XYZ file of C-alpha atoms in Angstrom:
556
model
C -0.051 0.302 -0.394
C 1.283 3.504 -0.282
C 2.373 5.566 2.782
C -0.639 8.138 1.823
C -3.951 7.049 0.509
C -3.525 8.929 -2.260
C -6.618 9.469 -5.034
C -4.628 10.966 -7.495
C -2.680 8.308 -10.225
C 0.598 8.184 -9.658
C 0.715 4.835 -11.619
C -0.922 6.724 -15.148
C -3.189 4.146 -16.793
C -6.151 5.359 -14.923
C -4.848 8.796 -16.122
C -4.651 6.974 -19.914
C -7.524 5.962 -20.140
C -9.555 7.692 -18.984
C -8.991 10.425 -21.166
C -9.439 7.883 -24.142
C -12.957 8.393 -22.790
C -13.192 11.845 -22.569
C -10.500 13.968 -22.160
C -10.722 17.189 -22.956
C -8.965 18.575 -26.357
C -5.319 19.042 -25.692
C -2.889 20.874 -28.417
C 0.922 20.485 -28.711
C 0.753 16.123 -27.769
C 3.182 13.801 -28.394
C 5.383 10.978 -27.550
C 8.496 12.488 -27.386
C 7.967 13.520 -31.309
C 5.778 10.443 -31.811
C 1.812 11.103 -32.573
C 2.227 14.815 -31.982
C -1.162 16.939 -32.548
C -4.392 17.501 -31.310
C -5.735 14.499 -28.619
C -8.920 13.868 -28.137
C -10.913 11.559 -26.447
C -14.000 9.966 -27.701
C -16.824 12.405 -25.601
C -14.644 14.736 -24.756
C -17.849 17.185 -23.127
C -18.424 14.405 -20.637
C -18.035 14.922 -17.141
C -15.667 11.561 -15.828
C -15.848 10.444 -12.336
C -13.117 8.571 -11.176
C -12.812 5.537 -9.336
C -8.948 4.468 -7.880
C -8.950 0.864 -7.770
C -4.985 -0.189 -8.550
C -2.726 0.139 -6.350
C 1.056 0.049 -5.875
C 0.656 -3.296 -5.236
C -1.897 -5.536 -6.137
C -5.774 -4.615 -7.132
C -8.456 -6.227 -4.539
C -11.877 -7.146 -5.358
C -13.230 -5.461 -2.182
C -12.007 -2.029 -3.529
C -13.569 -2.690 -7.284
C -17.387 -4.044 -6.064
C -17.054 -0.671 -3.473
C -15.984 1.663 -6.568
C -18.499 -0.294 -9.016
C -21.121 0.981 -5.820
C -19.997 3.756 -5.609
C -20.720 4.532 -9.404
C -24.446 3.541 -9.206
C -24.626 6.001 -6.036
C -23.759 9.057 -8.230
C -26.219 8.445 -10.454
C -23.074 7.668 -13.570
C -24.677 6.860 -17.248
C -21.253 4.457 -18.092
C -18.529 2.570 -16.929
C -15.684 2.077 -18.097
C -13.854 -1.667 -16.848
C -9.999 -1.441 -17.809
C -9.311 -4.323 -15.627
C -9.819 -7.712 -15.049
C -10.472 -9.670 -11.650
C -9.194 -13.951 -11.570
C -12.750 -16.282 -11.506
C -11.342 -19.751 -10.494
C -14.767 -21.867 -11.874
C -15.228 -20.100 -14.506
C -18.818 -19.843 -12.919
C -20.868 -16.085 -13.146
C -21.439 -16.049 -9.482
C -18.036 -16.644 -8.739
C -16.756 -13.374 -10.886
C -16.920 -10.187 -8.724
C -17.361 -8.005 -11.525
C -20.296 -9.962 -13.229
C -21.801 -9.541 -10.239
C -21.694 -6.108 -9.423
C -22.722 -5.189 -12.875
C -25.487 -6.772 -13.193
C -26.708 -4.072 -10.179
C -25.305 -1.747 -12.856
C -26.992 -2.721 -16.050
C -30.218 -3.199 -13.906
C -29.706 0.816 -12.983
C -29.625 1.478 -16.340
C -25.835 1.943 -16.518
C -24.099 0.678 -19.945
C -21.005 -1.450 -19.137
C -17.879 -1.474 -21.298
C -14.769 -3.439 -20.224
C -11.356 -4.644 -21.258
C -11.709 -8.120 -23.158
C -8.294 -9.350 -21.607
C -4.647 -9.501 -22.984
C -4.133 -13.137 -22.760
C -4.750 -13.627 -26.562
C -4.565 -14.633 -28.761
C -5.698 -18.703 -27.738
C -9.469 -19.431 -27.638
C -11.562 -19.106 -23.850
C -9.159 -16.908 -22.507
C -11.330 -14.089 -23.074
C -12.805 -12.115 -19.610
C -15.085 -9.451 -18.880
C -17.219 -11.503 -20.570
C -20.937 -11.459 -19.004
C -23.962 -10.685 -21.488
C -25.106 -7.375 -19.811
C -22.112 -5.979 -20.151
C -19.627 -5.188 -24.060
C -16.624 -6.766 -24.221
C -13.705 -5.126 -26.321
C -11.293 -6.432 -27.789
C -8.137 -4.479 -29.258
C -6.962 -3.729 -32.894
C -4.356 -1.269 -34.869
C -4.695 2.160 -36.047
C -3.729 3.186 -39.635
C -0.312 5.028 -37.984
C 2.842 3.593 -37.412
C 6.067 4.183 -35.114
C 8.980 3.819 -37.220
C 12.914 3.391 -37.194
C 14.992 3.092 -40.353
C 17.683 1.531 -41.000
C 20.327 2.215 -43.940
C 23.297 -0.593 -44.929
C 25.764 -0.051 -45.845
C 24.757 0.022 -49.678
C 21.899 2.644 -49.099
C 19.722 -0.062 -48.572
C 17.436 0.715 -45.819
C 14.899 -1.881 -43.981
C 12.183 0.179 -42.370
C 10.775 -1.315 -38.126
C 8.268 -0.957 -35.319
C 10.386 1.545 -32.716
C 9.256 4.216 -30.156
C 12.991 4.283 -28.990
C 12.708 8.388 -27.390
C 16.586 9.392 -27.073
C 19.070 10.705 -29.106
C 21.510 8.516 -30.844
C 24.269 8.603 -33.600
C 23.298 9.070 -37.276
C 26.776 7.689 -38.027
C 27.327 4.182 -39.692
C 28.230 1.696 -37.223
C 30.110 -1.302 -37.391
C 27.112 -4.752 -37.421
C 28.066 -7.899 -35.849
C 26.087 -10.825 -35.808
C 25.893 -12.422 -32.128
C 23.535 -15.224 -33.588
C 21.326 -16.494 -30.716
C 22.845 -13.511 -28.666
C 22.836 -16.149 -25.610
C 26.148 -14.449 -23.348
C 25.782 -10.629 -21.223
C 29.836 -11.976 -21.461
C 30.850 -12.169 -24.886
C 27.804 -9.149 -25.969
C 29.782 -6.626 -23.530
C 32.537 -7.472 -25.562
C 31.154 -6.138 -28.740
C 28.053 -3.169 -27.434
C 29.703 -0.338 -29.110
C 28.445 -1.952 -32.167
C 25.504 -2.856 -33.873
C 24.397 -6.285 -32.451
C 22.217 -9.276 -34.551
C 20.312 -11.567 -32.750
C 18.135 -14.402 -34.291
C 15.374 -15.962 -33.140
C 16.878 -19.045 -31.062
C 16.181 -18.779 -27.947
C 12.856 -16.484 -27.463
C 13.157 -12.144 -28.240
C 12.825 -11.196 -24.307
C 15.508 -13.452 -23.285
C 17.194 -11.697 -26.172
C 16.398 -8.336 -25.272
C 17.147 -8.395 -21.300
C 20.917 -10.186 -22.345
C 21.130 -6.718 -24.873
C 19.987 -4.074 -22.283
C 22.386 -6.354 -19.695
C 25.129 -5.843 -21.583
C 24.705 -2.175 -22.868
C 25.178 -2.635 -25.829
C 24.990 0.245 -28.311
C 22.132 -0.626 -30.528
C 20.668 -3.918 -31.742
C 18.548 -5.688 -34.586
C 16.305 -8.713 -33.171
C 15.436 -11.068 -36.690
C 12.041 -13.197 -35.873
C 9.350 -15.125 -36.630
C 7.302 -13.797 -34.304
C 8.086 -9.899 -35.947
C 4.611 -8.778 -34.705
C 5.527 -9.152 -31.017
C 7.653 -6.268 -31.615
C 5.465 -3.668 -30.305
C 5.628 -5.183 -26.597
C 9.491 -4.286 -26.944
C 8.892 -0.659 -28.775
C 10.047 1.266 -26.076
C 12.679 -0.787 -25.752
C 15.727 1.197 -23.083
C 18.129 1.613 -26.090
C 18.405 2.263 -30.190
C 16.896 -1.679 -31.465
C 14.629 -3.323 -34.670
C 12.823 -5.916 -34.634
C 12.143 -7.188 -38.118
C 10.710 -10.472 -39.514
C 12.758 -13.016 -41.295
C 12.781 -11.763 -44.942
C 14.092 -8.504 -43.642
C 16.884 -10.125 -41.865
C 18.365 -12.436 -44.551
C 18.513 -9.046 -46.471
C 20.578 -7.454 -43.823
C 22.842 -11.306 -43.240
C 23.596 -11.333 -47.163
C 24.857 -8.049 -46.515
C 27.109 -8.886 -43.933
C 28.252 -12.315 -45.439
C 28.897 -9.905 -48.800
C 31.202 -7.325 -47.541
C 34.393 -7.120 -45.106
C 33.295 -4.037 -42.694
C 29.720 -4.404 -42.807
C 27.756 -1.218 -41.528
C 24.186 0.780 -41.008
C 23.171 3.323 -38.998
C 19.998 4.348 -37.495
C 17.128 6.864 -37.874
C 13.952 7.028 -35.680
C 11.107 9.737 -34.169
C 8.691 8.994 -38.065
C 5.519 8.350 -37.102
C 3.424 7.537 -40.179
C -0.569 8.129 -41.594
C -3.336 6.241 -43.521
C -0.847 3.059 -43.211
C -2.580 -0.107 -44.643
C -4.015 -2.905 -43.721
C -5.897 -1.078 -40.355
C -7.129 -2.416 -38.253
C -5.935 -5.812 -37.506
C -6.561 -7.648 -34.286
C -4.086 -7.736 -32.443
C -1.848 -11.354 -30.650
C -2.775 -10.184 -27.450
C -5.783 -9.644 -27.725
C -8.174 -12.851 -25.983
C -10.073 -14.755 -27.672
C -13.640 -15.461 -26.933
C -15.782 -18.407 -26.596
C -16.225 -16.917 -22.999
C -15.871 -19.876 -20.917
C -18.776 -18.986 -17.885
C -21.223 -18.239 -20.814
C -20.447 -19.866 -23.971
C -23.454 -19.762 -25.562
C -23.580 -15.541 -25.419
C -21.120 -15.167 -28.661
C -18.022 -12.813 -26.782
C -15.886 -10.805 -27.709
C -18.596 -7.682 -28.884
C -16.617 -4.968 -30.944
C -13.179 -4.282 -31.895
C -12.022 -1.167 -30.779
C -8.524 0.855 -31.138
C -6.163 -0.436 -28.460
C -2.488 -0.109 -29.707
C -0.399 2.318 -29.489
C -3.213 4.723 -28.663
C -1.644 8.274 -26.860
C -3.855 9.662 -24.056
C -2.348 11.984 -21.221
C -0.312 10.486 -18.455
C 0.481 11.069 -14.843
C 3.330 13.095 -14.476
C 4.622 11.294 -11.972
C 5.202 8.370 -13.294
C 8.045 7.595 -15.779
C 6.760 6.144 -19.114
C 10.358 5.143 -20.377
C 13.923 5.061 -20.070
C 16.545 5.378 -22.160
C 19.557 3.395 -20.792
C 19.329 3.805 -17.088
C 17.917 7.091 -17.127
C 13.790 7.622 -16.141
C 11.812 10.323 -18.418
C 8.713 11.668 -17.438
C 5.883 13.017 -20.388
C 2.394 14.021 -19.789
C 1.203 11.865 -22.339
C 2.025 8.241 -23.252
C 1.685 5.714 -25.780
C 0.356 2.323 -24.640
C -1.161 -1.150 -25.604
C -3.955 -3.425 -24.360
C -7.394 -4.279 -24.058
C -7.370 -1.335 -21.597
C -7.437 1.374 -24.251
C -9.876 -0.293 -26.247
C -12.367 0.082 -23.098
C -12.398 3.106 -22.840
C -12.613 3.765 -26.870
C -16.154 1.739 -26.541
C -17.314 3.435 -23.270
C -16.779 7.172 -24.873
C -18.898 6.093 -28.184
C -21.496 4.713 -25.757
C -21.500 7.972 -24.076
C -22.202 9.474 -27.658
C -25.022 6.998 -28.089
C -26.350 7.759 -24.279
C -26.313 11.580 -25.404
C -28.002 10.974 -28.544
C -30.566 8.320 -27.134
C -31.593 8.636 -23.403
C -34.450 6.192 -23.043
C -32.249 3.864 -24.287
C -31.318 0.695 -22.535
C -27.830 -0.632 -22.068
C -28.510 -3.548 -24.524
C -30.202 -1.156 -27.562
C -26.757 0.879 -27.281
C -25.039 -2.248 -27.106
C -26.347 -3.426 -30.010
C -26.568 -0.162 -31.839
C -22.265 0.047 -31.235
C -22.358 -4.017 -32.599
C -24.738 -3.852 -35.371
C -22.890 -1.156 -36.652
C -19.751 -1.873 -36.755
C -17.285 -2.415 -39.670
C -15.459 -5.902 -40.404
C -13.461 -4.456 -42.870
C -9.894 -2.710 -42.806
C -9.092 0.308 -44.739
C -8.431 -1.640 -47.958
C -12.414 -2.651 -48.277
C -10.984 -6.373 -47.037
C -11.846 -8.795 -43.969
C -9.791 -8.075 -40.855
C -6.970 -9.602 -40.506
C -5.610 -11.217 -37.703
C -2.140 -10.830 -37.051
C -1.441 -13.932 -34.668
C -2.957 -15.881 -37.734
C -0.378 -15.206 -40.532
C -3.388 -12.250 -41.310
C -5.612 -14.979 -42.091
C -9.831 -12.973 -41.520
C -10.743 -12.987 -38.196
C -13.298 -14.454 -36.748
C -15.791 -12.865 -34.371
C -14.437 -14.784 -31.628
C -11.237 -12.119 -32.267
C -13.160 -9.289 -33.391
C -17.010 -9.734 -32.391
C -19.470 -7.610 -35.102
C -16.099 -5.162 -36.295
C -14.281 -2.424 -35.997
C -16.385 0.457 -33.924
C -17.867 2.836 -36.088
C -19.116 5.948 -33.624
C -21.123 8.080 -36.891
C -23.568 4.995 -37.202
C -23.714 4.513 -33.726
C -25.903 6.984 -33.590
C -27.879 5.850 -36.000
C -28.506 1.851 -36.198
C -31.876 1.617 -37.477
C -32.656 -1.608 -35.625
C -32.164 -2.594 -32.460
C -31.486 -6.048 -30.101
C -32.930 -4.719 -27.328
C -32.983 -6.941 -23.466
C -34.407 -6.226 -20.001
C -32.632 -7.873 -16.859
C -35.501 -10.175 -16.992
C -34.403 -11.609 -20.163
C -30.427 -12.080 -18.170
C -32.359 -14.058 -16.110
C -34.085 -16.211 -17.973
C -30.558 -17.395 -19.487
C -29.237 -17.569 -15.751
C -31.958 -19.677 -15.166
C -31.346 -22.292 -18.584
C -28.026 -22.452 -17.313
C -29.370 -23.780 -13.926
C -28.136 -21.717 -11.845
C -30.639 -21.849 -8.983
C -33.032 -19.008 -7.053
C -30.073 -18.734 -4.549
C -27.527 -18.110 -6.930
C -29.823 -15.908 -8.890
C -30.568 -13.528 -6.196
C -26.425 -12.854 -6.027
C -27.407 -10.926 -9.064
C -31.027 -9.476 -8.604
C -33.311 -8.946 -5.828
C -35.696 -9.294 -8.466
C -37.832 -12.625 -7.448
C -37.500 -14.649 -10.667
C -38.974 -18.256 -10.060
C -37.310 -19.893 -13.545
C -40.511 -21.152 -14.880
C -39.377 -18.990 -18.534
C -36.005 -20.086 -19.156
C -34.089 -19.729 -22.760
C -30.567 -19.742 -23.559
C -31.431 -17.902 -26.723
C -30.795 -14.443 -25.334
C -32.259 -11.893 -28.145
C -28.609 -10.774 -28.608
C -27.017 -8.990 -31.505
C -24.612 -11.953 -32.620
C -25.333 -15.672 -33.065
C -23.063 -18.751 -31.759
C -23.354 -22.349 -32.380
C -20.971 -25.872 -31.432
C -21.733 -28.135 -34.166
C -20.069 -30.885 -31.546
C -22.831 -30.715 -29.332
C -24.562 -34.390 -28.129
C -27.920 -32.263 -27.360
C -28.654 -29.867 -30.998
C -27.876 -32.662 -32.939
C -30.910 -34.370 -35.014
C -28.697 -36.947 -35.846
C -25.365 -38.899 -36.216
C -24.166 -36.681 -38.872
C -26.191 -33.730 -39.207
C -26.487 -30.547 -36.853
C -29.499 -27.751 -36.721
C -30.144 -25.081 -34.266
C -32.496 -22.188 -34.612
C -32.409 -18.329 -32.827
C -34.832 -16.580 -32.004
C -34.942 -12.636 -31.972
C -36.537 -9.798 -31.920
C -35.723 -5.841 -32.939
C -37.144 -2.446 -32.202
C -37.319 -0.078 -35.173
C -35.421 2.976 -33.960
C -35.579 4.520 -37.049
C -38.420 6.587 -38.923
C -42.126 4.954 -39.857
C -42.714 3.073 -42.456
C -39.182 1.142 -42.485
C -38.786 -2.608 -44.676
C -35.865 -4.590 -44.359
C -34.928 -7.583 -45.794
C -32.610 -10.229 -44.642
C -29.278 -10.997 -46.624
C -26.605 -13.961 -44.854
C -22.880 -13.924 -46.269
C -20.246 -16.313 -45.236
C -20.971 -18.980 -43.937
C -19.262 -21.969 -45.871
C -20.881 -25.235 -46.077
C -23.888 -24.237 -43.621
C -27.139 -23.535 -44.661
C -28.599 -20.198 -43.081
C -32.191 -19.907 -43.459
C -33.887 -16.179 -42.007
C -38.206 -16.579 -41.412
C -39.600 -13.670 -42.289
C -36.979 -12.671 -44.830
C -38.517 -9.397 -45.034
C -39.128 -6.992 -41.787
C -42.010 -4.386 -42.211
C -42.523 -1.470 -39.771
C -45.154 0.822 -40.071
C -44.441 2.985 -36.822
C -41.038 3.857 -34.779
C -40.293 1.980 -32.047
C -42.489 -0.972 -33.240
C -40.885 -4.359 -32.692
C -40.813 -7.507 -34.863
C -39.469 -10.582 -34.603
C -37.370 -13.669 -36.626
C -35.804 -16.850 -37.112
C -32.804 -17.969 -38.234
C -32.097 -22.077 -38.896
C -28.559 -23.364 -39.616
C -28.205 -26.590 -40.714
C -25.040 -28.447 -41.477
C -22.545 -31.543 -40.900
C -21.885 -32.318 -36.975
C -18.385 -32.541 -37.741
C -16.353 -30.328 -39.975
C -12.711 -30.140 -40.797
C -12.446 -25.782 -40.401
C -12.905 -24.758 -36.186
C -14.467 -22.097 -36.408
C -17.067 -21.065 -39.330
C -18.241 -18.133 -39.157
C -20.316 -15.372 -41.409
C -23.375 -12.032 -41.402
C -26.642 -11.939 -41.392
C -27.306 -8.085 -42.737
C -30.766 -6.421 -42.621
C -31.209 -3.643 -45.053
C -33.867 -1.510 -45.669
C -35.429 -0.786 -49.016
C -34.329 2.773 -48.781
C -30.447 1.839 -48.822
C -29.542 3.618 -45.565
C -29.324 1.630 -42.739
C -27.508 -1.970 -42.870
C -28.225 -3.849 -39.233
C -25.286 -6.568 -39.271
C -25.548 -9.141 -36.801
C -21.963 -12.140 -37.052
C -22.811 -15.722 -36.722
C -20.082 -18.214 -35.510
C -20.482 -21.957 -35.780
C -17.955 -23.779 -34.766
C -16.467 -27.368 -32.948
C -13.823 -25.693 -30.652
C -14.198 -27.284 -26.796
C -12.484 -25.683 -23.476
C -10.958 -29.298 -23.187
């Protein structure tokens, strides 16, 4: 514990996430020259209530619950949770955040929570209770680069946030293979050392740092991990195998191979973006797998935001550096982006429920990158990301304000889900004081996403065939006299039927229901098959899209 229970942020994490959600405009923002410009939060005119729950030596469940209780009493509209608590038994009633946020949801409070930073494996997601928006983290169309120029003029660009001053003079290049010996590295510390990826990158970086090398180049098959080390305390380049081979070939062909570094380069409009990052935790959610999670992808990688001036942001050598701004990565940064968007939607539609706001954010998300191709997963060799990685897609603040249709849900609907998950009346009372007899129970929550487990024997109609039916109700929040037509994309090898295929709304706030049916082989070669259902209005103004997922993955 701190000697004094200070409410001020001495770490920086809370300042960073709060300013993402609702920070005021700040001119002259930058990270030592990187990402220079004007910084704005997502909802800069919103009021911020900050509750300190993370201390120097840890996070305590009691503090988190007390903060949520206080936020409810204070009458907040939005809760942004950039944290997660470990749960032993993978059941919702053992998840303190799930229990506490149910009470917040009952009071009309919208909850956005980080999905976790334990990706890219399936089932790694946290904060997946169906009454909250679970936010995954993606990249943005901006890169921070350094340049390695070889003696023959060939230039190699790499990710870097090195803030120090570094000589632009050429230095000798020395290959040290695995960089496994600190003693050997110390003997050549005044060169640019080259490390090959036969040892873990983290060990190589640690060894180079301990040897106090002048500069280093790390060649790795896992170059997407370079983001984790962009803030190295010494000049360093993290490059892939192809670029690495270029460096090695140059060294072999020259008796006096040399190179030089340049830093502080910011590139805007880079492609392809966004991509889902490797660290972002993946669904399904162990405690409630029948609801597809995560819900949405938001910017989470190298986000510039405010920082506590008493907390160091990085080091150059052994010297700490301080700044009013910092660049951080994580789903902690993604969640407040979504929370800020939710605040904007709440401002535009103050009578909407948390479920309606979540629906607006999800059904207007963009599944494509700035190349107009499906969003990619960097941990899977840039293959298209699935809904277990990105949910409905990348958040779109403007479209979320006017979604056309919404999928609404009440506290009673969530209680029906808990009943269907075999929660007893005693356990349900942990979530709510409302009485519920579990006469009506359903795993089919009115959610703007669909997931079916094709290895579930209870849902199979034969030894080799699988069928599952979902029912959904949508509310027209556009004007009256609207007609929507269903269109299904993707779902290779799975038959998808929508009944009725057209929904007609005569007035605003009218509700219409439909059924979606999946049919396919009980077993299929792919772990996941995914697609989407879109409801498009006849005038072409709205396209209300929900991800569909069929999978054979298990938690075993």
